[in-house]
XYZ file of C-alpha atoms in Angstrom:
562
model
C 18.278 -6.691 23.426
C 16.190 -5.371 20.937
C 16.575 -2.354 18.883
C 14.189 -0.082 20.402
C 15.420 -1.251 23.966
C 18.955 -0.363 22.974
C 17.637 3.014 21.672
C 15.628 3.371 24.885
C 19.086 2.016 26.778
C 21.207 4.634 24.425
C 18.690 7.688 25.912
C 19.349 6.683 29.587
C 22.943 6.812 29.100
C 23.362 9.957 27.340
C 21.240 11.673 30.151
C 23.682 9.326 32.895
C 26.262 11.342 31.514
C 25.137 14.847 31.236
C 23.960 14.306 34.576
C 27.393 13.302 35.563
C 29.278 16.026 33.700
C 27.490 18.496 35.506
C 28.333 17.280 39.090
C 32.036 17.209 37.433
C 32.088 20.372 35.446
C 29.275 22.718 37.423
C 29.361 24.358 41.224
C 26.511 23.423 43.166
C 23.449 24.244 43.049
C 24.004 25.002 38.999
C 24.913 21.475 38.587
C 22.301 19.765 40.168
C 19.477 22.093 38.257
C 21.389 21.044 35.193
C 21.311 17.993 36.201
C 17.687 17.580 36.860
C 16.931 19.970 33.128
C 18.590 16.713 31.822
C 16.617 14.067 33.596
C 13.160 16.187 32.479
C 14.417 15.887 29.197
C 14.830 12.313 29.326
C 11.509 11.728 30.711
C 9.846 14.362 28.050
C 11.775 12.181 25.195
C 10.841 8.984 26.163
C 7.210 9.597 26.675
C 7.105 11.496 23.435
C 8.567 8.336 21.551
C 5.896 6.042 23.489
C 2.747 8.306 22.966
C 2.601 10.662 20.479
C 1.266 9.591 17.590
C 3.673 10.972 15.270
C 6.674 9.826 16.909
C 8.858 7.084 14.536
C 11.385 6.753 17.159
C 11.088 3.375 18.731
C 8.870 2.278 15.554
C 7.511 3.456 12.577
C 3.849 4.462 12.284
C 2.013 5.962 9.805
C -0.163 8.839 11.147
C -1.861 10.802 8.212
C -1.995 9.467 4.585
C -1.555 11.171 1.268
C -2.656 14.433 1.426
C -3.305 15.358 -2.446
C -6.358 12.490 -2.920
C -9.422 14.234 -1.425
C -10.164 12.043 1.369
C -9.325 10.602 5.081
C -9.493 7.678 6.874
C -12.093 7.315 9.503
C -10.930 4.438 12.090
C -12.941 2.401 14.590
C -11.414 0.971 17.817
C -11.684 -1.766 20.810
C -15.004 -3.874 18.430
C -16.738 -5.456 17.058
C -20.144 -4.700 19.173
C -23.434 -6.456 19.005
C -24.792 -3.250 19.325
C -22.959 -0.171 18.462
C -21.121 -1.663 15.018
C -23.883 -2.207 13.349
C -25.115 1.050 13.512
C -22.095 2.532 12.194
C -22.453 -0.031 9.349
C -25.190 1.601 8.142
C -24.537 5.215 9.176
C -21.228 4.616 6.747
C -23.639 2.987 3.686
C -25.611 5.538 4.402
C -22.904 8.467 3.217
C -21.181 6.092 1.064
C -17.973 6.131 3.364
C -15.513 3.039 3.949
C -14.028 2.818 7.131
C -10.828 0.723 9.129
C -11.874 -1.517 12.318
C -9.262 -2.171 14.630
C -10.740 -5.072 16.223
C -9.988 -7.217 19.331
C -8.972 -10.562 18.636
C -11.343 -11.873 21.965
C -14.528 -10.003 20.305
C -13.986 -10.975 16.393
C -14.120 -14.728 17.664
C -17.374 -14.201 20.013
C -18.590 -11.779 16.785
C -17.060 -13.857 13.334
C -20.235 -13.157 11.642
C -20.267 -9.426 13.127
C -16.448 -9.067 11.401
C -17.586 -11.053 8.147
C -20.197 -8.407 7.758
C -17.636 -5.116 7.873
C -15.497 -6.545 5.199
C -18.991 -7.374 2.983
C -20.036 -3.572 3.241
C -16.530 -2.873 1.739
C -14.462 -2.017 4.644
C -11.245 -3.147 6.055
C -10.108 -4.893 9.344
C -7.069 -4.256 11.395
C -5.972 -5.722 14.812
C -5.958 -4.237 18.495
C -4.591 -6.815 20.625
C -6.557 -9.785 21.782
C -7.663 -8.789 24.897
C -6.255 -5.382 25.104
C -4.941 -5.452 28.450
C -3.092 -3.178 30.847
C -0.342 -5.898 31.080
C -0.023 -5.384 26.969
C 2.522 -2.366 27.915
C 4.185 -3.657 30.932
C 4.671 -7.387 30.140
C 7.294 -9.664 29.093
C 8.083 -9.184 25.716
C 6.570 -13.227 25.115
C 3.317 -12.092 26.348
C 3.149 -8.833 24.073
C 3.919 -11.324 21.072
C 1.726 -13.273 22.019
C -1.141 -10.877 22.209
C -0.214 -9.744 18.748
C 0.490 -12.451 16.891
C -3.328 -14.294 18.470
C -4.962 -11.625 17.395
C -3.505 -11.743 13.808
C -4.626 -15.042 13.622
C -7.974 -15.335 15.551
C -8.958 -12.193 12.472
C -7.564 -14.042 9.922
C -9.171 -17.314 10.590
C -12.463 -15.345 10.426
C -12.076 -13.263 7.151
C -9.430 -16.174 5.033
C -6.691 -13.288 4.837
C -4.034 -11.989 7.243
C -4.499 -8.752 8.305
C -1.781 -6.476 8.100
C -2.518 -3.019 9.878
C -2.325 -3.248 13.501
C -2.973 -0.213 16.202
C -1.318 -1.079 19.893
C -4.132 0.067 22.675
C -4.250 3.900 23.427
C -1.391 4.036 20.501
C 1.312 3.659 22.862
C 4.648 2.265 21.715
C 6.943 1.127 24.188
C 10.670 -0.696 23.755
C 8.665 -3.401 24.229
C 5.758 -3.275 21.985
C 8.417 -1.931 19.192
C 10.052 -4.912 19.555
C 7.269 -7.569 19.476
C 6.132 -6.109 16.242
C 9.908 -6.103 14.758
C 9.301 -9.477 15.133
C 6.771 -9.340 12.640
C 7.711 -7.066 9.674
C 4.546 -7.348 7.539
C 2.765 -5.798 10.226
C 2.339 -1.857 9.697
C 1.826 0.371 12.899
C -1.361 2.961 12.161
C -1.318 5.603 14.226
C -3.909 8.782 13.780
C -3.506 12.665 13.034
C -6.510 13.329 15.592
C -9.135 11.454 17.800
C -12.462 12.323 19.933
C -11.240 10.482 22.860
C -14.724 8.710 22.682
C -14.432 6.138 24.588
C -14.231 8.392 27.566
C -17.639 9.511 29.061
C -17.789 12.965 27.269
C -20.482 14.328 24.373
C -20.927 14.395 20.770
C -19.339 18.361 20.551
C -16.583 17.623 22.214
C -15.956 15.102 19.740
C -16.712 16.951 17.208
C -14.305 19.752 18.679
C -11.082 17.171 19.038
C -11.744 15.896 14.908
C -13.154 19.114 13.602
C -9.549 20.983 13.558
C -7.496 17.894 11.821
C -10.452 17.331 9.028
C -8.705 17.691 6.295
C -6.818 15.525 3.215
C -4.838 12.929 4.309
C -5.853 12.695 8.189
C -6.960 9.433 9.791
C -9.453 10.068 12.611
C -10.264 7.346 15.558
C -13.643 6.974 17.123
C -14.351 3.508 18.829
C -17.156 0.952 18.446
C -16.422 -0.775 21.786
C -15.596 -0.171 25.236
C -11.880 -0.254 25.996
C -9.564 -0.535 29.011
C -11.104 2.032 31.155
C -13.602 3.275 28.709
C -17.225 3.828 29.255
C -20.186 1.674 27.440
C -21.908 4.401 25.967
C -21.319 5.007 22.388
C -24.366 7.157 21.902
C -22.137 10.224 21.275
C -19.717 8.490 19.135
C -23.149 7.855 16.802
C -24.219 11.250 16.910
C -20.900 12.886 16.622
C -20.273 10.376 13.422
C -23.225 11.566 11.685
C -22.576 15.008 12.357
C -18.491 14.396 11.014
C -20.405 12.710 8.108
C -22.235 15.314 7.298
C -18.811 17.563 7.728
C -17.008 15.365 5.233
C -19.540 16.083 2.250
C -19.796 19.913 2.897
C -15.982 19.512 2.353
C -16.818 17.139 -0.205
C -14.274 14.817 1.583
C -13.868 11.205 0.557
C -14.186 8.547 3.578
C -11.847 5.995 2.588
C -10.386 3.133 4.198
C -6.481 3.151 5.870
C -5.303 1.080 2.998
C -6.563 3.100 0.114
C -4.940 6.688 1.670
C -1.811 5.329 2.691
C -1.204 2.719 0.076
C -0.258 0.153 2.273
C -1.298 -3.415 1.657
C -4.278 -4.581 4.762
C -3.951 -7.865 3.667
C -1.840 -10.918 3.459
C -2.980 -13.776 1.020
C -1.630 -17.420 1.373
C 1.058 -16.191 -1.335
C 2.299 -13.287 0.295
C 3.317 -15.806 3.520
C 4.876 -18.635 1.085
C 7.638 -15.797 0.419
C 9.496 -16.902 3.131
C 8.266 -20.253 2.628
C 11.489 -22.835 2.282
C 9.860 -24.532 -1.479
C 9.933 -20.686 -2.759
C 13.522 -19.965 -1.760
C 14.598 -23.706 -3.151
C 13.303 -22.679 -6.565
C 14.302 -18.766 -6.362
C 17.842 -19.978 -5.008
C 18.581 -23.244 -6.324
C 22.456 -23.040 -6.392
C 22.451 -21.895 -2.163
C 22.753 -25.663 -1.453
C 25.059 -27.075 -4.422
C 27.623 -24.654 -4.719
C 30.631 -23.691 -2.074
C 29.684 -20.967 0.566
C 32.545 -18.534 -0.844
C 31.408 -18.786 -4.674
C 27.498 -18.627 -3.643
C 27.753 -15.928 -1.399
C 30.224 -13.817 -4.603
C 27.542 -15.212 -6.770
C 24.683 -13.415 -5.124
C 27.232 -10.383 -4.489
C 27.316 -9.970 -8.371
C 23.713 -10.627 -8.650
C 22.685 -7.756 -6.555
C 25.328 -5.382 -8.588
C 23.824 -6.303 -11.619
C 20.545 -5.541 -10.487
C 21.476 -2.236 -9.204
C 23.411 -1.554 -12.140
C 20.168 -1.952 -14.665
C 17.936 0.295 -12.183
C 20.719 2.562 -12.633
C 21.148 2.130 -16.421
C 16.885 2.771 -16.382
C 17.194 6.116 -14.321
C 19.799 7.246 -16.163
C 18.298 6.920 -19.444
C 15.087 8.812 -17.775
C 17.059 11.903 -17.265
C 18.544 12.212 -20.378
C 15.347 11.159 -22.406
C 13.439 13.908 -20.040
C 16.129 16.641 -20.286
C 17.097 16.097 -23.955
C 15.208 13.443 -26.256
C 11.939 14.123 -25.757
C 11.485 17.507 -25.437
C 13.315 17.826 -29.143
C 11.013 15.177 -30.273
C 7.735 17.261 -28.922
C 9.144 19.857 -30.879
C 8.582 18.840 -33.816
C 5.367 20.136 -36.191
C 2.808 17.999 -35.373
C -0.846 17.551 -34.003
C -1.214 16.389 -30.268
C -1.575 12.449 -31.499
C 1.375 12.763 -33.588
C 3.671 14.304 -30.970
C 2.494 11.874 -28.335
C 2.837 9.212 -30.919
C 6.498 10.037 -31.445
C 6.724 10.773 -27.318
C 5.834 7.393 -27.150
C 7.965 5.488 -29.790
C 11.046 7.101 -28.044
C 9.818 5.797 -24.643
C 9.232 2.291 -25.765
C 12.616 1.990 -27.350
C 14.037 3.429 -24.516
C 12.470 0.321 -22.043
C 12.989 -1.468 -24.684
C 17.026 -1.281 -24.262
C 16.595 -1.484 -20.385
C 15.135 -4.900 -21.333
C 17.731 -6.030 -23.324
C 20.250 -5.153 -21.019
C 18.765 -7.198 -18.345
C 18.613 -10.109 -20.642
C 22.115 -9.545 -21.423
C 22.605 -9.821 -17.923
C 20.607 -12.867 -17.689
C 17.906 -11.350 -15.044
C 15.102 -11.013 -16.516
C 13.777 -12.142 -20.165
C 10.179 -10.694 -20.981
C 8.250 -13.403 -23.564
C 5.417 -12.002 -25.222
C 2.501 -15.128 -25.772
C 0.828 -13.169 -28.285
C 0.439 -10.034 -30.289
C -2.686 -7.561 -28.964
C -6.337 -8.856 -30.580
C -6.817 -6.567 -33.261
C -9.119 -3.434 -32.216
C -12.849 -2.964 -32.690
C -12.800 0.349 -33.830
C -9.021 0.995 -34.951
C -9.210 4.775 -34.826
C -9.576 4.178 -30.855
C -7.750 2.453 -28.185
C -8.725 -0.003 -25.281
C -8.187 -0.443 -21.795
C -5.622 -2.476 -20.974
C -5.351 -4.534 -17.282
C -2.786 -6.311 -15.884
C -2.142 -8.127 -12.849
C 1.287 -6.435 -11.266
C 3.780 -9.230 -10.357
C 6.716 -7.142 -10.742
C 8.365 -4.053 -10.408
C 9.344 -3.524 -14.460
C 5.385 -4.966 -15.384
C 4.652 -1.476 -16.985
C 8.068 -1.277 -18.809
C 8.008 -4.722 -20.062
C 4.360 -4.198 -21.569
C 5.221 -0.522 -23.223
C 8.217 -2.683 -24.551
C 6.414 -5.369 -26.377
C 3.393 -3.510 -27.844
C 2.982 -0.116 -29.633
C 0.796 2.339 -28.765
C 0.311 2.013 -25.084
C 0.361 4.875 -22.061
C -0.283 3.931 -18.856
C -1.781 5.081 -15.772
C 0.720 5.766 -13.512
C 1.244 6.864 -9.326
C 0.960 10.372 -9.183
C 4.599 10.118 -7.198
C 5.780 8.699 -10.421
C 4.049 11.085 -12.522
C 5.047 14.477 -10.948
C 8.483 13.460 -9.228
C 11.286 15.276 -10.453
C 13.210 12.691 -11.898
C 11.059 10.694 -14.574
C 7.606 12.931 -14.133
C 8.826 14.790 -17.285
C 9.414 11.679 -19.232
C 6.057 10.508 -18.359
C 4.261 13.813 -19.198
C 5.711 14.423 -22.469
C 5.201 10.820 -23.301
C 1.274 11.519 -22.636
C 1.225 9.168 -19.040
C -1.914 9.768 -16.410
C -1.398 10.331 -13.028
C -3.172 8.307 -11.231
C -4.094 10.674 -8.422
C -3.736 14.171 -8.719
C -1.343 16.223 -11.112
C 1.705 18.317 -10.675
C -0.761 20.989 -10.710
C -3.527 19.866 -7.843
C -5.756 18.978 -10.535
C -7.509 15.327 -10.379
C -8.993 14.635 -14.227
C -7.645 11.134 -14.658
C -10.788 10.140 -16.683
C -10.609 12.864 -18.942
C -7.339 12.351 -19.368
C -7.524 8.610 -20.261
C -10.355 9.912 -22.361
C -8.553 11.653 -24.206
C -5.659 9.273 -24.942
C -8.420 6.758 -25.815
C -9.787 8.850 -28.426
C -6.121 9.766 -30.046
C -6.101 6.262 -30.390
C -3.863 4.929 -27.610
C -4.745 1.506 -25.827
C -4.108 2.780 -21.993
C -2.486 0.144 -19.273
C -4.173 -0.173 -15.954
C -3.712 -2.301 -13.366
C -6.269 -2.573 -10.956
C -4.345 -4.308 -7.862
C -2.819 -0.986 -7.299
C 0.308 -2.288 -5.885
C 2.197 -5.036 -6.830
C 1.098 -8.784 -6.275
C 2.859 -11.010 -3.589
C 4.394 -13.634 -5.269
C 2.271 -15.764 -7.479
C -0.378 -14.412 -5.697
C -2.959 -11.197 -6.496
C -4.199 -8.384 -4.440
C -8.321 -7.106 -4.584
C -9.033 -5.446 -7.817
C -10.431 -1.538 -7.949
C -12.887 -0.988 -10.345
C -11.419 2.285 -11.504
C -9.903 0.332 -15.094
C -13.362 -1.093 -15.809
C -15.644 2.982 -14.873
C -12.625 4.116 -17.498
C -13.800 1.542 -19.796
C -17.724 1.595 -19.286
C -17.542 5.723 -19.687
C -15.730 5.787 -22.744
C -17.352 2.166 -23.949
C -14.048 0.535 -25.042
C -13.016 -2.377 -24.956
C -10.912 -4.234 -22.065
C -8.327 -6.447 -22.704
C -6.879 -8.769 -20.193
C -2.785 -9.244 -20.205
C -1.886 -12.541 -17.768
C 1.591 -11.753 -16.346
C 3.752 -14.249 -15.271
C 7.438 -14.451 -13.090
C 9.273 -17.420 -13.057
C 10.705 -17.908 -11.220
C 9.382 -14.569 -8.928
C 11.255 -11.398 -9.160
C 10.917 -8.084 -8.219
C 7.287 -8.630 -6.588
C 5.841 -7.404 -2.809
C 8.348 -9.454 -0.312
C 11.358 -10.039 -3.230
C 13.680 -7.471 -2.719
C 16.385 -6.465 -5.515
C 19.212 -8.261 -3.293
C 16.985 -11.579 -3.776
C 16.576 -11.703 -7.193
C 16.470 -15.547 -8.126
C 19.423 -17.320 -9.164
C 18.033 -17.946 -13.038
C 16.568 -15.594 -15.218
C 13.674 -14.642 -14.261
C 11.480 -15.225 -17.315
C 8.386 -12.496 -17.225
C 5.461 -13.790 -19.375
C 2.836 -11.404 -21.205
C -0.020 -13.360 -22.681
C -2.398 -11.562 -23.886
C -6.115 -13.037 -23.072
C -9.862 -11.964 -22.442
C -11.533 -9.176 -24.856
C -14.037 -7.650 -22.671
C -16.724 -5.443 -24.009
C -18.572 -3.124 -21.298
C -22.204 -4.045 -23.284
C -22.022 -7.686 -21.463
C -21.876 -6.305 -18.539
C -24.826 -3.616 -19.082
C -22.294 -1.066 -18.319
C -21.786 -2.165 -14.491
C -18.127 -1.701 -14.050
C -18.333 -3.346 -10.315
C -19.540 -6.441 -12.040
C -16.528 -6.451 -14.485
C -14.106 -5.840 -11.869
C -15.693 -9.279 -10.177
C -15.214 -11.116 -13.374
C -11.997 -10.178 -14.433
C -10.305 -10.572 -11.113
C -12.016 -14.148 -11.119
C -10.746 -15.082 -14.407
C -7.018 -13.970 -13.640
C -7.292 -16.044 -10.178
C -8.497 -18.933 -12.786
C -5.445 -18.351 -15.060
C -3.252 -17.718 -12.488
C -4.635 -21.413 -10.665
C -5.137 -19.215 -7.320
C -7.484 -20.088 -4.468
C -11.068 -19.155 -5.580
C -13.062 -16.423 -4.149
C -16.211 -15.706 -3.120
C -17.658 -11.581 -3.987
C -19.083 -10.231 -1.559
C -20.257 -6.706 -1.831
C -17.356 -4.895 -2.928
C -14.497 -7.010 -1.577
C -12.883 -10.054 -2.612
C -12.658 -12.439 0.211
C -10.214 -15.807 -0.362
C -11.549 -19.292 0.052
């Protein structure tokens, strides 16, 4: 039995016995109203945990996205059509909004061109079944894999990357649906803070009046592109009542983004991503598994893991007291703004310096600089600095090993109450907005360029899968071409992998992990005319080059892998 079955099992029982305790306990007829308040709760629980779209009982599902960037997500459901997706195509170029498609596995393989041609205008593609069936919610639990996992790969056949963010047909979420995707833990459930129940015959304000209430930061709004089970064929309203939400979205000046970009979760798997649970990556990560005795291996990893979790507490530790006592003394001090934040700074990187050494001590991980920084252009300013994220401690190592750097960081780094002093004081960007709702990341970074600091960037956004690289933004490279500094290119390397997307602290390798910084490329924004789209192409080509991944081919604003 799975997990959600037993908690759907555990539900049943618990009303078995209230119902029972009330014959006992109660006189008649209190005990059989009781009885039957009971048994309506049951049913009201268990059709809350299967339908509503917020519920994370039987699985979790993520329903709304950050609320503090300035956008939503607009999601499309039950396509690709001939007919209707097209149009929305160019209804969304036409307002400069990205979108999530949801498609069925049955229609992206009579429509691979159709599904090629969403993720060239710079959208992204999720999964809705493959044939999205009635029998998907009351089938054996093999069928309802089945349907999932065809889908998966039907899509990523098509587009040359597994797609990760799947929506179950009319969001419903039974034991066994919960289960079937358990089975598959990349997967992430998207549900949605508000629909127009559009693929129902009904009219473009009526739409409007189901999506109009919930349009607001953060919320991820369904309309469909194709006809679903049940659903009517016309999507005339869905156009009209998209233009008119459109048009909603820029009086609100609201951002259309895509589902991966507000919640942060990764829509794609590359070929490197899947090798993490490959057997050649755990035979180099865990070389000793098969040599040495089942009792020592097992106290091996056992001190391994403690060691781990001893640095990250060593790290956090030193980011109180550095917040609460170092560097506030240290800002201080007489001073202009540089010289503070210079000082800010030189506390910081001795601080990650010592949470480096300690994890060399503890033979984890052993960061080897390849180089010293190229010498600036203009030494009175700084540069941009991007790096490909293969680990968790990327940004520590690099503020480590050269002087002078402040990085960009998640504004849930930036303003959380443990280490969002340490990285204010020390002159750090928030990526998104501030502790005070205010979103001036490029004057910010600016700023720091102008006092002189190089600032660290990297444009995957999350961390890499192992040995592999997620889709650059372009945000490093607008930074750059605004302020008409330089960019220089820092090649990390794990070996073996540690601390990326998939390796979890309790798998750290066996051997020390030994993180390589080389610095490479000098880019200047003049050879590019200024076009910071093209430089994001170029430099996420020439890291796949360094980094001997598959090649790609650009095509609008997406990556796609060969």
């Amino acid at each position: 039995m799975g997990v959600a079955l037993a908690k759907a099992a555990a539900v049943k029982l618990a009303a078995l016995g209230w119902v029972v305790a009330c014959v006992y306990l109660l006189a008649a007829p209190y005990a059989w109203l009781a009885a039957g308040v009971g048994l309506a709760a049951m049913v009201w629980w268990l059709v809350r945990a299967v339908a509503h779209p917020r519920s994370q009982f039987f699985l979790p599902v993520a329903w709304r996205g950050k609320g503090n960037t300035g956008a939503i997500a607009l999601t499309f459901d039950d396509g690709p059509d001939p007919e209707v997706t097209p149009k929305i195509l160019a209804l969304l170029k036409a307002y400069d909004a990205k979108a999530t498609f949801f498609v069925l596995g049955s229609r992206a393989a009579e429509h691979p061109a159709l599904v090629q041609h969403i993720i060239a205008e710079g959208h992204e593609i999720g999964t809705h079944t493959m044939s999205h069936r009635v029998r998907f919610h009351v089938g054996r639990a093999a069928y309802i894999h089945r349907e999932i996992v065809e889908a998966v790969r039907v899509v990523g056949e098509i587009i040359g990357k597994t797609p990760l963010l799947f929506r179950p047909p009319q969001g419903l979420r039974s034991p066994l649906v919960a289960d079937g995707l358990r089975a598959l833990p990349q997967l992430q459930c998207i549900s949605w803070t508000a629909r127009g129940r559009d693929s129902l015959r009904t009219t473009s304000e009526a739409i409007m009046r189901r999506l109009r209430g919930s349009l607001a930061p953060g919320a991820i709004l369904v309309l469909h592109d194709g006809c679903g089970l049940g659903g009517g064929a016309d999507r005339a309203p869905t156009l009209e009542a998209l233009r008119e939400l459109l048009e909603a979205c820029r009086a609100k000046a609201l951002r259309c983004e895509t589902v991966g970009s507000l919640t942060g979760l990764a829509p794609y798997a590359s070929d490197a991503l899947r090798a993490a649970r490959d057997p050649a990556l755990d035979r180099l990560c865990f070389p000793w598994r098969d040599t040495l005795p089942w009792p020592v291996y097992a106290l091996y990893r056992t001190l391994r893991a403690l060691l781990v979790l001893s640095s990250f507490a060593f790290f956090w530790l030193g980011a109180v007291l550095c917040a609460w006592l170092a560097l506030p003394m240290v800002w201080l001090w007489p001073g202009t703004r540089a010289q503070k934040l210079g000082r800010c700074q030189r506390v910081i990187r001795r601080c990650f310096s010592l949470f480096h050494g300690y994890m060399r001590v503890c033979r984890l991980v052993d960061v080897v600089p390849l180089g010293p920084l190229p010498p600036p252009a203009e030494p009175t300013r700084g540069r941009i600095l991007v790096a490909n994220h293969t680990t968790l401690i990327d940004m520590t190592a690099i503020i480590a090993t050269y002087p002078n750097v402040i990085c960009v960081a998640k504004s849930s780094y930036a303003n959380s109450a443990l280490v969002g002093r340490v990285l204010r004081l020390a002159g750090f960007v928030a990526a998104g907005t501030d502790l005070h709702g205010h979103h001036d990341m490029l004057a910010q970074c600016a700023e720091r360029l102008r006092l002189g600091f190089d600032v660290l960037i990297f444009p995957e956004g999350t961390r890499s899968p192992p040995g592999g690289l997620q889709p650059f933004h372009r945000g490093a490279f607008e930074i750059a071409c605004k302020n008409a500094v330089e960019v220089v290119h820092l090649h990390m390397t794990a070996s073996p992998p540690a601390l990326s997307k998939g390796l979890p602290f309790w798998r750290h390798p066996d051997r020390v992990c030994r993180l390589a910084i080389r610095p490479a490329t000098v880019v200047e924004p003049e050879q590019f005319q200024g076009n910071s789209r093209a430089m994001a192409r170029a430099a996420e080509a020439q890291f796949r080059e360094y980094l001997a991944l598959p090649s790609v081919s650009i095509v609008g604003s997406r990556s796609e892998l060969r």
